[in-house]
Tab-separated table of C-alpha atoms and ligand atoms in Angstrom:
chain	number	residue	atom	x	y	z
A	1	UNK	CA	-0.099	0.111	0.180
A	2	UNK	CA	1.285	3.351	-1.017
A	3	UNK	CA	1.885	5.914	1.966
A	4	UNK	CA	0.449	9.221	2.442
A	5	UNK	CA	3.603	11.419	1.987
A	6	UNK	CA	3.799	14.842	4.065
A	7	UNK	CA	5.581	18.031	2.582
A	8	UNK	CA	6.170	19.875	6.507
A	9	UNK	CA	6.836	18.128	9.765
A	10	UNK	CA	4.286	18.203	12.667
A	11	UNK	CA	5.759	19.497	15.810
A	12	UNK	CA	5.116	16.673	17.828
A	13	UNK	CA	5.325	16.683	21.546
A	14	UNK	CA	5.765	13.574	23.486
A	15	UNK	CA	4.378	13.486	27.274
A	16	UNK	CA	4.034	11.451	30.418
A	17	UNK	CA	2.634	8.263	32.159
A	18	UNK	CA	-0.558	6.599	30.463
A	19	UNK	CA	-1.080	9.055	27.873
A	20	UNK	CA	2.736	8.436	26.799
A	21	UNK	CA	1.876	4.553	26.398
A	22	UNK	CA	-1.178	5.537	24.437
A	23	UNK	CA	0.621	7.835	22.093
A	24	UNK	CA	3.639	5.232	20.783
A	25	UNK	CA	0.255	2.968	20.141
A	26	UNK	CA	-1.373	5.536	18.402
A	27	UNK	CA	1.671	6.048	16.109
A	28	UNK	CA	2.321	2.496	15.644
A	29	UNK	CA	-0.820	1.281	15.164
A	30	UNK	CA	-2.847	3.982	13.521
A	31	UNK	CA	-0.362	6.426	11.951
A	32	UNK	CA	2.735	4.745	10.946
A	33	UNK	CA	1.279	2.224	8.486
A	34	UNK	CA	-0.728	4.657	6.671
A	35	UNK	CA	1.349	7.966	6.269
A	36	UNK	CA	4.769	8.815	5.614
A	37	UNK	CA	4.899	10.550	9.200
A	38	UNK	CA	6.829	13.764	9.134
A	39	UNK	CA	7.443	15.223	12.583
A	40	UNK	CA	10.060	17.335	14.451
A	41	UNK	CA	9.928	15.494	17.773
A	42	UNK	CA	10.154	17.364	21.396
A	43	UNK	CA	10.638	14.624	23.979
A	44	UNK	CA	8.330	16.725	26.893
A	45	UNK	CA	8.483	13.993	29.753
A	46	UNK	CA	9.082	15.169	32.890
A	47	UNK	CA	12.549	13.260	32.974
A	48	UNK	CA	14.012	14.999	29.659
A	49	UNK	CA	12.195	18.655	30.932
A	50	UNK	CA	14.202	18.137	34.067
A	51	UNK	CA	17.447	17.314	32.081
A	52	UNK	CA	17.326	20.115	29.884
A	53	UNK	CA	16.240	22.443	32.582
A	54	UNK	CA	12.739	22.923	30.820
A	55	UNK	CA	14.312	24.528	27.542
A	56	UNK	CA	12.657	21.537	25.500
A	57	UNK	CA	9.228	23.153	26.192
A	58	UNK	CA	10.021	26.616	24.998
A	59	UNK	CA	11.906	24.930	21.717
A	60	UNK	CA	8.778	23.046	21.277
A	61	UNK	CA	6.786	26.467	21.470
A	62	UNK	CA	9.268	28.060	19.232
A	63	UNK	CA	9.001	25.083	16.785
A	64	UNK	CA	4.906	25.651	16.580
A	65	UNK	CA	5.792	29.142	15.581
A	66	UNK	CA	7.989	28.228	12.773
A	67	UNK	CA	6.206	25.304	11.261
A	68	UNK	CA	2.465	26.362	12.248
A	69	UNK	CA	0.900	22.891	13.600
A	70	UNK	CA	1.736	20.882	16.705
A	71	UNK	CA	0.165	18.079	18.688
A	72	UNK	CA	1.067	16.949	22.118
A	73	UNK	CA	0.556	14.485	24.394
A	74	UNK	CA	-0.542	15.035	28.051
A	75	UNK	CA	2.386	16.154	30.616
A	76	UNK	CA	2.796	16.189	34.256
A	77	UNK	CA	2.913	19.564	36.031
A	78	UNK	CA	4.865	19.157	38.931
A	79	UNK	CA	3.913	19.425	42.769
A	80	UNK	CA	5.751	18.625	45.628
A	81	UNK	CA	5.107	14.656	45.488
A	82	UNK	CA	6.217	14.735	41.731
A	83	UNK	CA	9.348	16.574	42.645
A	84	UNK	CA	10.296	13.790	44.911
A	85	UNK	CA	9.113	10.830	42.347
A	86	UNK	CA	10.772	12.557	39.659
A	87	UNK	CA	13.744	13.844	41.754
A	88	UNK	CA	13.861	16.790	39.888
A	89	UNK	CA	15.897	19.923	40.049
A	90	UNK	CA	12.869	22.086	40.417
A	91	UNK	CA	9.465	22.455	40.142
A	92	UNK	CA	9.267	23.077	36.913
A	93	UNK	CA	6.304	25.178	35.469
A	94	UNK	CA	3.102	23.987	33.728
A	95	UNK	CA	4.323	22.840	30.189
A	96	UNK	CA	0.771	24.075	28.810
A	97	UNK	CA	1.358	27.511	30.693
A	98	UNK	CA	4.612	27.855	29.264
A	99	UNK	CA	3.454	27.013	25.637
A	100	UNK	CA	0.348	29.477	25.746
A	101	UNK	CA	2.560	32.218	27.035
A	102	UNK	CA	5.057	31.976	23.954
A	103	UNK	CA	2.402	31.616	21.374
A	104	UNK	CA	-0.085	34.085	23.051
A	105	UNK	CA	-3.146	32.062	22.717
A	106	UNK	CA	-6.614	30.927	23.275
A	107	UNK	CA	-7.545	27.617	24.216
A	108	UNK	CA	-10.653	25.903	22.307
A	109	UNK	CA	-12.540	22.729	24.259
A	110	UNK	CA	-14.895	20.822	22.039
A	111	UNK	CA	-16.440	17.305	22.995
A	112	UNK	CA	-16.490	14.447	20.418
A	113	UNK	CA	-20.123	13.349	20.051
A	114	UNK	CA	-20.593	9.996	19.398
A	115	UNK	CA	-23.895	7.891	19.249
A	116	UNK	CA	-24.501	5.950	22.501
A	117	UNK	CA	-22.747	8.817	24.551
A	118	UNK	CA	-25.551	11.000	25.194
A	119	UNK	CA	-25.305	14.574	26.651
A	120	UNK	CA	-26.967	15.135	29.848
A	121	UNK	CA	-29.115	18.264	28.038
A	122	UNK	CA	-31.466	16.461	25.152
A	123	UNK	CA	-31.100	19.391	22.912
A	124	UNK	CA	-27.357	19.430	22.547
A	125	UNK	CA	-27.090	17.551	19.348
A	126	UNK	CA	-23.866	19.470	18.067
A	127	UNK	CA	-20.716	20.302	19.933
A	128	UNK	CA	-20.612	23.766	22.332
A	129	UNK	CA	-16.722	24.791	21.908
A	130	UNK	CA	-15.665	26.978	25.086
A	131	UNK	CA	-13.320	29.622	24.250
A	132	UNK	CA	-11.588	30.574	27.557
A	133	UNK	CA	-9.517	33.737	28.018
A	134	UNK	CA	-6.536	32.835	29.919
A	135	UNK	CA	-5.241	36.348	31.424
A	136	UNK	CA	-5.718	38.395	34.290
A	137	UNK	CA	-9.011	39.055	36.049
A	138	UNK	CA	-9.340	37.004	39.444
A	139	UNK	CA	-6.372	34.835	38.539
A	140	UNK	CA	-3.713	37.861	38.802
A	141	UNK	CA	-5.597	39.961	41.698
A	142	UNK	CA	-4.480	41.599	45.034
A	143	UNK	CA	-6.393	40.996	47.963
A	144	UNK	CA	-6.743	42.624	51.267
A	145	UNK	CA	-8.760	41.814	54.200
A	146	UNK	CA	-9.700	44.990	56.084
A	147	UNK	CA	-9.585	45.134	59.528
A	148	UNK	CA	-12.033	47.866	60.589
A	149	UNK	CA	-13.359	51.169	59.830
A	150	UNK	CA	-11.507	53.110	57.255
A	151	UNK	CA	-11.580	54.184	53.286
A	152	UNK	CA	-10.531	51.896	50.284
A	153	UNK	CA	-9.707	53.674	46.923
A	154	UNK	CA	-8.481	52.845	43.201
A	155	UNK	CA	-5.647	54.698	43.132
A	156	UNK	CA	-3.565	55.051	39.754
A	157	UNK	CA	-0.013	56.971	39.263
A	158	UNK	CA	0.542	57.630	35.281
A	159	UNK	CA	4.011	57.348	34.383
A	160	UNK	CA	4.641	61.092	34.551
A	161	UNK	CA	3.133	60.873	38.132
A	162	UNK	CA	-0.348	62.240	37.764
A	163	UNK	CA	-2.518	60.515	40.270
A	164	UNK	CA	-6.540	59.623	39.927
A	165	UNK	CA	-8.508	57.995	42.524
A	166	UNK	CA	-11.863	56.477	42.755
A	167	UNK	CA	-13.390	55.589	46.078
A	168	UNK	CA	-14.238	51.784	46.506
A	169	UNK	CA	-15.694	51.751	50.011
A	170	UNK	CA	-16.131	53.461	53.559
A	171	UNK	CA	-15.888	50.809	55.819
A	172	UNK	CA	-17.663	50.785	59.064
A	173	UNK	CA	-16.212	47.598	60.304
A	174	UNK	CA	-14.365	44.399	58.818
A	175	UNK	CA	-14.514	43.595	55.328
A	176	UNK	CA	-12.426	42.336	52.292
A	177	UNK	CA	-11.078	43.924	49.102
A	178	UNK	CA	-9.672	42.534	45.473
A	179	UNK	CA	-8.291	44.466	42.858
A	180	UNK	CA	-7.853	42.852	39.232
A	181	UNK	CA	-6.606	43.978	36.111
A	182	UNK	CA	-6.684	43.341	32.324
A	183	UNK	CA	-4.898	44.456	29.241
A	184	UNK	CA	-6.255	46.069	26.226
A	185	UNK	CA	-4.032	43.655	23.948
A	186	UNK	CA	-4.669	40.790	25.648
A	187	UNK	CA	-8.395	41.390	25.103
A	188	UNK	CA	-7.660	42.281	21.653
A	189	UNK	CA	-5.835	38.997	20.974
A	190	UNK	CA	-8.270	37.070	22.651
A	191	UNK	CA	-11.200	38.471	20.276
A	192	UNK	CA	-9.004	37.753	17.514
A	193	UNK	CA	-7.918	33.968	18.168
A	194	UNK	CA	-12.078	33.755	18.430
A	195	UNK	CA	-12.974	35.159	15.317
A	196	UNK	CA	-10.070	33.724	13.304
A	197	UNK	CA	-11.213	30.176	15.152
A	198	UNK	CA	-14.991	30.778	14.053
A	199	UNK	CA	-13.848	31.409	10.412
A	200	UNK	CA	-11.870	28.494	10.669
A	201	UNK	CA	-14.444	26.050	11.949
A	202	UNK	CA	-17.386	27.364	10.620
A	203	UNK	CA	-19.540	28.131	13.582
A	204	UNK	CA	-21.090	31.271	15.335
A	205	UNK	CA	-19.148	33.205	18.092
A	206	UNK	CA	-20.926	33.966	21.279
A	207	UNK	CA	-19.464	36.287	23.938
A	208	UNK	CA	-21.298	36.951	26.945
A	209	UNK	CA	-19.959	39.318	29.968
A	210	UNK	CA	-21.773	41.493	32.685
A	211	UNK	CA	-21.414	44.742	31.353
A	212	UNK	CA	-24.659	46.537	32.504
A	213	UNK	CA	-22.966	45.798	36.068
A	214	UNK	CA	-19.279	46.460	35.028
A	215	UNK	CA	-19.680	49.624	33.026
A	216	UNK	CA	-16.128	49.846	32.672
A	217	UNK	CA	-14.366	46.470	33.089
A	218	UNK	CA	-16.642	44.179	31.512
A	219	UNK	CA	-17.865	46.875	29.375
A	220	UNK	CA	-14.188	47.330	27.548
A	221	UNK	CA	-14.446	43.482	26.851
A	222	UNK	CA	-17.568	44.367	25.173
A	223	UNK	CA	-16.384	47.004	23.164
A	224	UNK	CA	-13.089	45.450	22.037
A	225	UNK	CA	-14.700	42.489	20.660
A	226	UNK	CA	-17.569	45.164	19.318
A	227	UNK	CA	-14.538	46.891	17.425
A	228	UNK	CA	-12.744	44.043	16.197
A	229	UNK	CA	-15.530	42.321	14.651
A	230	UNK	CA	-17.074	45.631	12.850
A	231	UNK	CA	-13.339	46.403	11.473
A	232	UNK	CA	-11.606	43.031	10.858
A	233	UNK	CA	-14.264	40.312	10.666
A	234	UNK	CA	-17.791	41.342	9.754
A	235	UNK	CA	-17.331	40.918	6.036
A	236	UNK	CA	-15.979	37.686	6.102
A	237	UNK	CA	-18.660	36.624	8.866
A	238	UNK	CA	-21.282	37.742	6.428
A	239	UNK	CA	-19.744	35.824	3.580
A	240	UNK	CA	-19.252	32.668	5.320
A	241	UNK	CA	-22.998	32.961	6.605
A	242	UNK	CA	-22.083	33.094	10.237
A	243	UNK	CA	-23.032	35.376	13.123
A	244	UNK	CA	-21.301	37.148	16.214
A	245	UNK	CA	-23.609	37.192	18.910
A	246	UNK	CA	-23.224	39.218	22.292
A	247	UNK	CA	-25.650	38.915	25.341
A	248	UNK	CA	-25.287	39.232	29.163
A	249	UNK	CA	-23.682	36.231	30.882
A	250	UNK	CA	-26.985	35.210	32.357
A	251	UNK	CA	-28.981	35.403	29.198
A	252	UNK	CA	-26.093	33.479	27.917
A	253	UNK	CA	-26.552	30.343	30.235
A	254	UNK	CA	-29.905	30.309	29.646
A	255	UNK	CA	-29.808	30.204	25.843
A	256	UNK	CA	-26.801	27.585	25.987
A	257	UNK	CA	-28.909	25.357	27.948
A	258	UNK	CA	-32.163	25.830	25.396
A	259	UNK	CA	-29.733	25.515	22.478
A	260	UNK	CA	-28.562	22.743	19.964
A	261	UNK	CA	-25.144	23.137	20.219
A	262	UNK	CA	-22.617	24.053	17.331
A	263	UNK	CA	-21.240	27.236	18.457
A	264	UNK	CA	-18.400	28.619	20.109
A	265	UNK	CA	-19.113	30.281	23.678
A	266	UNK	CA	-16.308	32.902	24.509
A	267	UNK	CA	-15.788	33.572	28.154
A	268	UNK	CA	-13.777	35.633	30.459
A	269	UNK	CA	-11.357	33.899	32.289
A	270	UNK	CA	-13.815	32.876	35.384
A	271	UNK	CA	-16.406	31.953	33.560
A	272	UNK	CA	-14.353	29.980	31.082
A	273	UNK	CA	-13.092	27.936	33.826
A	274	UNK	CA	-16.397	27.404	35.590
A	275	UNK	CA	-18.489	26.755	32.195
A	276	UNK	CA	-15.970	24.459	30.517
A	277	UNK	CA	-16.165	21.965	33.342
A	278	UNK	CA	-19.978	22.416	33.300
A	279	UNK	CA	-20.130	21.576	29.377
A	280	UNK	CA	-17.633	18.746	29.747
A	281	UNK	CA	-19.400	17.113	32.329
A	282	UNK	CA	-23.016	17.669	30.921
A	283	UNK	CA	-21.548	16.104	27.254
A	284	UNK	CA	-20.589	13.059	29.251
A	285	UNK	CA	-16.869	12.277	29.424
A	286	UNK	CA	-13.539	14.279	30.269
A	287	UNK	CA	-12.155	11.243	27.891
A	288	UNK	CA	-13.870	12.753	25.461
A	289	UNK	CA	-12.795	16.372	25.223
A	290	UNK	CA	-10.232	18.036	22.614
A	291	UNK	CA	-8.471	21.007	23.054
A	292	UNK	CA	-6.595	23.257	20.657
A	293	UNK	CA	-4.597	26.314	21.464
A	294	UNK	CA	-4.871	29.004	18.415
A	295	UNK	CA	-2.720	31.799	18.648
A	296	UNK	CA	-3.706	35.335	16.788
A	297	UNK	CA	-1.864	34.870	14.090
A	298	UNK	CA	-3.043	31.323	13.365
A	299	UNK	CA	-0.640	28.573	14.845
A	300	UNK	CA	-2.370	25.752	16.136
A	301	UNK	CA	-1.557	23.156	19.068
A	302	UNK	CA	-3.667	20.115	19.417
A	303	UNK	CA	-4.281	17.903	22.556
A	304	UNK	CA	-6.420	16.181	24.604
A	305	UNK	CA	-8.177	18.005	27.254
A	306	UNK	CA	-7.498	15.128	30.101
A	307	UNK	CA	-4.047	14.302	32.052
A	308	UNK	CA	-1.862	11.669	32.070
A	309	UNK	CA	-4.122	9.335	33.567
A	310	UNK	CA	-1.673	8.645	36.455
A	311	UNK	CA	-3.944	6.233	38.254
A	312	UNK	CA	-4.181	3.624	35.094
A	313	UNK	CA	-0.344	4.045	34.330
A	314	UNK	CA	0.681	2.720	38.117
A	315	UNK	CA	-1.665	-0.175	36.869
A	316	UNK	CA	-0.107	-0.828	33.871
A	317	UNK	CA	3.249	-0.287	35.569
A	318	UNK	CA	2.204	-3.097	37.543
A	319	UNK	CA	1.546	-5.449	34.621
A	320	UNK	CA	-1.824	-5.242	34.929
A	321	UNK	CA	-4.507	-4.794	32.195
A	322	UNK	CA	-5.756	-1.233	31.530
A	323	UNK	CA	-8.657	0.128	29.685
A	324	UNK	CA	-7.839	3.776	28.790
A	325	UNK	CA	-9.587	5.891	26.280
A	326	UNK	CA	-7.196	7.042	23.647
A	327	UNK	CA	-10.052	8.906	21.698
A	328	UNK	CA	-8.965	12.739	22.609
A	329	UNK	CA	-5.471	12.119	22.064
A	330	UNK	CA	-6.328	10.139	18.457
A	331	UNK	CA	-8.455	13.461	17.860
A	332	UNK	CA	-5.334	15.698	18.623
A	333	UNK	CA	-3.458	13.819	15.889
A	334	UNK	CA	-6.391	13.852	13.429
A	335	UNK	CA	-7.093	17.295	14.014
A	336	UNK	CA	-3.000	18.400	13.723
A	337	UNK	CA	-2.737	16.205	10.373
A	338	UNK	CA	-5.963	17.843	8.892
A	339	UNK	CA	-4.522	21.135	9.780
A	340	UNK	CA	-1.477	20.698	8.194
A	341	UNK	CA	-3.034	18.791	5.363
A	342	UNK	CA	-4.885	22.033	4.657
A	343	UNK	CA	-1.944	24.534	5.180
A	344	UNK	CA	0.281	22.135	2.699
A	345	UNK	CA	-2.657	21.703	0.324
A	346	UNK	CA	-2.573	17.793	0.859
A	347	UNK	CA	-5.836	16.541	0.044
A	348	UNK	CA	-4.802	12.829	0.783
A	349	UNK	CA	-3.883	14.172	4.548
A	350	UNK	CA	-6.855	15.732	5.430
A	351	UNK	CA	-8.814	12.761	3.796
A	352	UNK	CA	-6.720	10.451	6.238
A	353	UNK	CA	-7.542	12.503	9.230
A	354	UNK	CA	-10.980	12.193	8.347
A	355	UNK	CA	-11.119	8.609	7.787
A	356	UNK	CA	-9.180	7.942	11.139
A	357	UNK	CA	-11.838	9.770	13.062
A	358	UNK	CA	-14.608	8.004	11.203
A	359	UNK	CA	-13.053	4.749	12.182
A	360	UNK	CA	-12.583	5.649	15.853
A	361	UNK	CA	-16.441	6.829	16.129
A	362	UNK	CA	-17.262	3.606	14.160
A	363	UNK	CA	-15.682	1.282	16.355
A	364	UNK	CA	-17.721	3.091	19.447
A	365	UNK	CA	-21.064	2.944	17.936
A	366	UNK	CA	-20.352	-0.569	16.994
A	367	UNK	CA	-20.495	-1.593	20.755
A	368	UNK	CA	-16.502	-1.731	21.101
A	369	UNK	CA	-15.198	1.018	23.392
A	370	UNK	CA	-13.019	1.382	26.592
A	371	UNK	CA	-14.298	0.999	30.246
A	372	UNK	CA	-15.204	4.459	30.929
A	373	UNK	CA	-17.415	4.908	28.221
A	374	UNK	CA	-19.031	1.398	28.453
A	375	UNK	CA	-19.937	2.429	31.920
A	376	UNK	CA	-22.256	5.396	30.700
A	377	UNK	CA	-23.253	4.251	27.431
A	378	UNK	CA	-26.743	3.648	26.363
A	379	UNK	CA	-25.866	1.203	23.799
A	380	UNK	CA	-27.081	-2.353	24.741
A	381	UNK	CA	-23.985	-5.155	25.924
A	382	UNK	CA	-21.158	-3.109	24.976
A	383	UNK	CA	-17.866	-4.908	24.691
A	384	UNK	CA	-15.216	-3.683	26.874
A	385	UNK	CA	-11.985	-3.637	25.412
A	386	UNK	CA	-8.613	-2.810	26.722
A	387	UNK	CA	-6.454	0.192	25.597
A	388	UNK	CA	-4.635	-1.979	22.963
A	389	UNK	CA	-7.476	-4.149	21.784
A	390	UNK	CA	-9.699	-0.691	21.186
A	391	UNK	CA	-6.688	0.657	19.260
A	392	UNK	CA	-6.400	-2.674	17.148
A	393	UNK	CA	-10.732	-2.447	16.876
A	394	UNK	CA	-9.929	0.938	15.018
A	395	UNK	CA	-6.956	-0.192	12.986
A	396	UNK	CA	-8.748	-2.856	11.458
A	397	UNK	CA	-11.776	-0.307	10.425
A	398	UNK	CA	-8.889	1.992	8.909
A	399	UNK	CA	-7.616	-0.952	6.744
A	400	UNK	CA	-10.807	-2.216	5.764
B	1	NAP	P1	-6.491	12.875	34.616
B	1	NAP	O1	-5.134	12.545	33.768
B	1	NAP	O2	-7.251	13.656	33.822
B	1	NAP	O3	-7.075	11.645	35.213
B	1	NAP	C1	-8.468	11.968	36.144
B	1	NAP	C2	-9.243	10.731	36.172
B	1	NAP	O4	-10.368	10.622	34.890
B	1	NAP	C3	-8.404	9.514	35.589
B	1	NAP	O5	-8.180	8.892	36.978
B	1	NAP	C4	-9.705	8.535	35.350
B	1	NAP	O6	-10.542	8.059	35.977
B	1	NAP	C5	-10.300	9.470	34.392
B	1	NAP	N1	-9.970	10.018	33.020
B	1	NAP	C6	-8.982	11.011	32.311
B	1	NAP	N2	-8.781	10.617	31.087
B	1	NAP	C7	-9.164	9.326	31.053
B	1	NAP	C8	-8.989	8.509	29.963
B	1	NAP	N3	-8.320	9.036	28.731
B	1	NAP	N4	-9.474	7.210	29.627
B	1	NAP	C9	-9.983	6.847	30.892
B	1	NAP	N5	-10.068	7.486	31.858
B	1	NAP	C10	-9.801	8.910	32.286
B	1	NAP	O7	-6.144	13.884	35.879
B	1	NAP	P2	-5.187	13.748	37.008
B	1	NAP	O8	-5.181	12.034	37.336
B	1	NAP	O9	-5.610	14.712	37.990
B	1	NAP	O10	-3.879	14.322	36.440
B	1	NAP	C11	-2.834	13.384	36.356
B	1	NAP	C12	-1.456	14.151	35.651
B	1	NAP	O11	-1.906	14.748	34.705
B	1	NAP	C13	-0.933	15.143	36.788
B	1	NAP	O12	0.342	15.151	36.940
B	1	NAP	C14	-1.637	16.488	36.026
B	1	NAP	O13	-0.472	17.412	36.386
B	1	NAP	C15	-1.499	16.055	34.594
B	1	NAP	N6	-2.291	16.898	33.936
B	1	NAP	C16	-1.983	17.353	32.749
B	1	NAP	C17	-2.698	17.831	31.720
B	1	NAP	C18	-2.506	18.480	30.286
B	1	NAP	O14	-1.230	18.017	30.134
B	1	NAP	N7	-3.044	18.868	29.232
B	1	NAP	C19	-4.044	18.003	32.131
B	1	NAP	C20	-4.660	17.771	33.091
B	1	NAP	C21	-3.660	17.076	34.233
B	1	NAP	P3	-10.554	6.544	36.772
B	1	NAP	O15	-9.395	6.778	37.550
B	1	NAP	O16	-11.582	6.733	37.576
B	1	NAP	O17	-10.667	5.370	35.975
B	2	MG	MG1	-11.165	24.528	36.394
């Protein structure tokens, strides 16, 4: 059989624990037999990050800037226990945080829908993609406990020494305050990422804040989105038959639940944190969520939304059978291959990505799945397979 060729490499970022095992199986069984796979390989496994003083993470991000498309395996974000377990030189930062900071991107999370795994909300028959702004607000806030009577103010001192003040509250007794910020640049980048990704995936874009109450802060988000839409994207949206829709966050929540899905919901940092877990759970399974980081200048990094599945890895190391779901990791590969095909005008590669996804979903719909799905499926008498068995079943369909 003639293998599909590639012209430009994908940036491949290997990772940790159970997902590292799945990564190799996916390559060996589902990719290498069919594609003349070209990748530039970066080992983001924790041991290698430690060896390179985490330079490998920055180098991988720079390679994504160069080539435009990357695919990443889940990685350990070290905590105190991991520092001991891997005898690390230091508690290295989250690789995802490092890559996101270098690409200045926005993360889009979408569920993979398949017959037999039904969303809790009956009307949702298309995916809802959450775009979370990943800078500032309460995540970079300063806070204080106010011990008693006194005045709290916001004070701004300009670079040339001019001072302006706004009262927050005159306290009569103890209380609390919080000061948070955001940057016009960051909000603009967020808006451009969202509009670009909406056009790219041909979906409407929703955005919501609480601008009626927060007349400066949230209203700035609303205005930035509106200006960028009018000046840079309205024409392309109209030509593509897409809409940009702004509403209040409480109205958005009500509409989302009554919707059929099929749109991108852009959220401020905190809203995105909360709503992405709500949407992921309501769609059925964390193991079926994909994630793509998109930079404002159109670079893409694909991965699964879940972690390294540590508990399964420890069983694997003891020689026990595991039934870990590889679907989100397979879709990270198919997403990256499709994007690479699109950018390189390589329709065969794009078609392969479609076939890989179809083979995966057909396997589940035929009743063959991993344990996490077998536990929640509405299909009668599902067959529970090991990780290897499931990947093998997908391979059979792919070959056929
Ligand atoms: P996790 O790896 O997402 O797993 C949490 C639990 O969810 C698992 O124990 C498993 O439940 C279930 N699960 C998740 N993915 C699954 C899959 N593909 N198939 C079957 N079940 C799945 O989260 P964690 O255990 O909290 O974190 C482990 C490590 O991952 C941490 O070191 C963390 O830093 C890292 N992490 C990395 C990323 C990333 O790179 N993007 C994201 C999150 C976490 P059962 O045990 O009940 O079967
Ligand atoms: Mg959260």
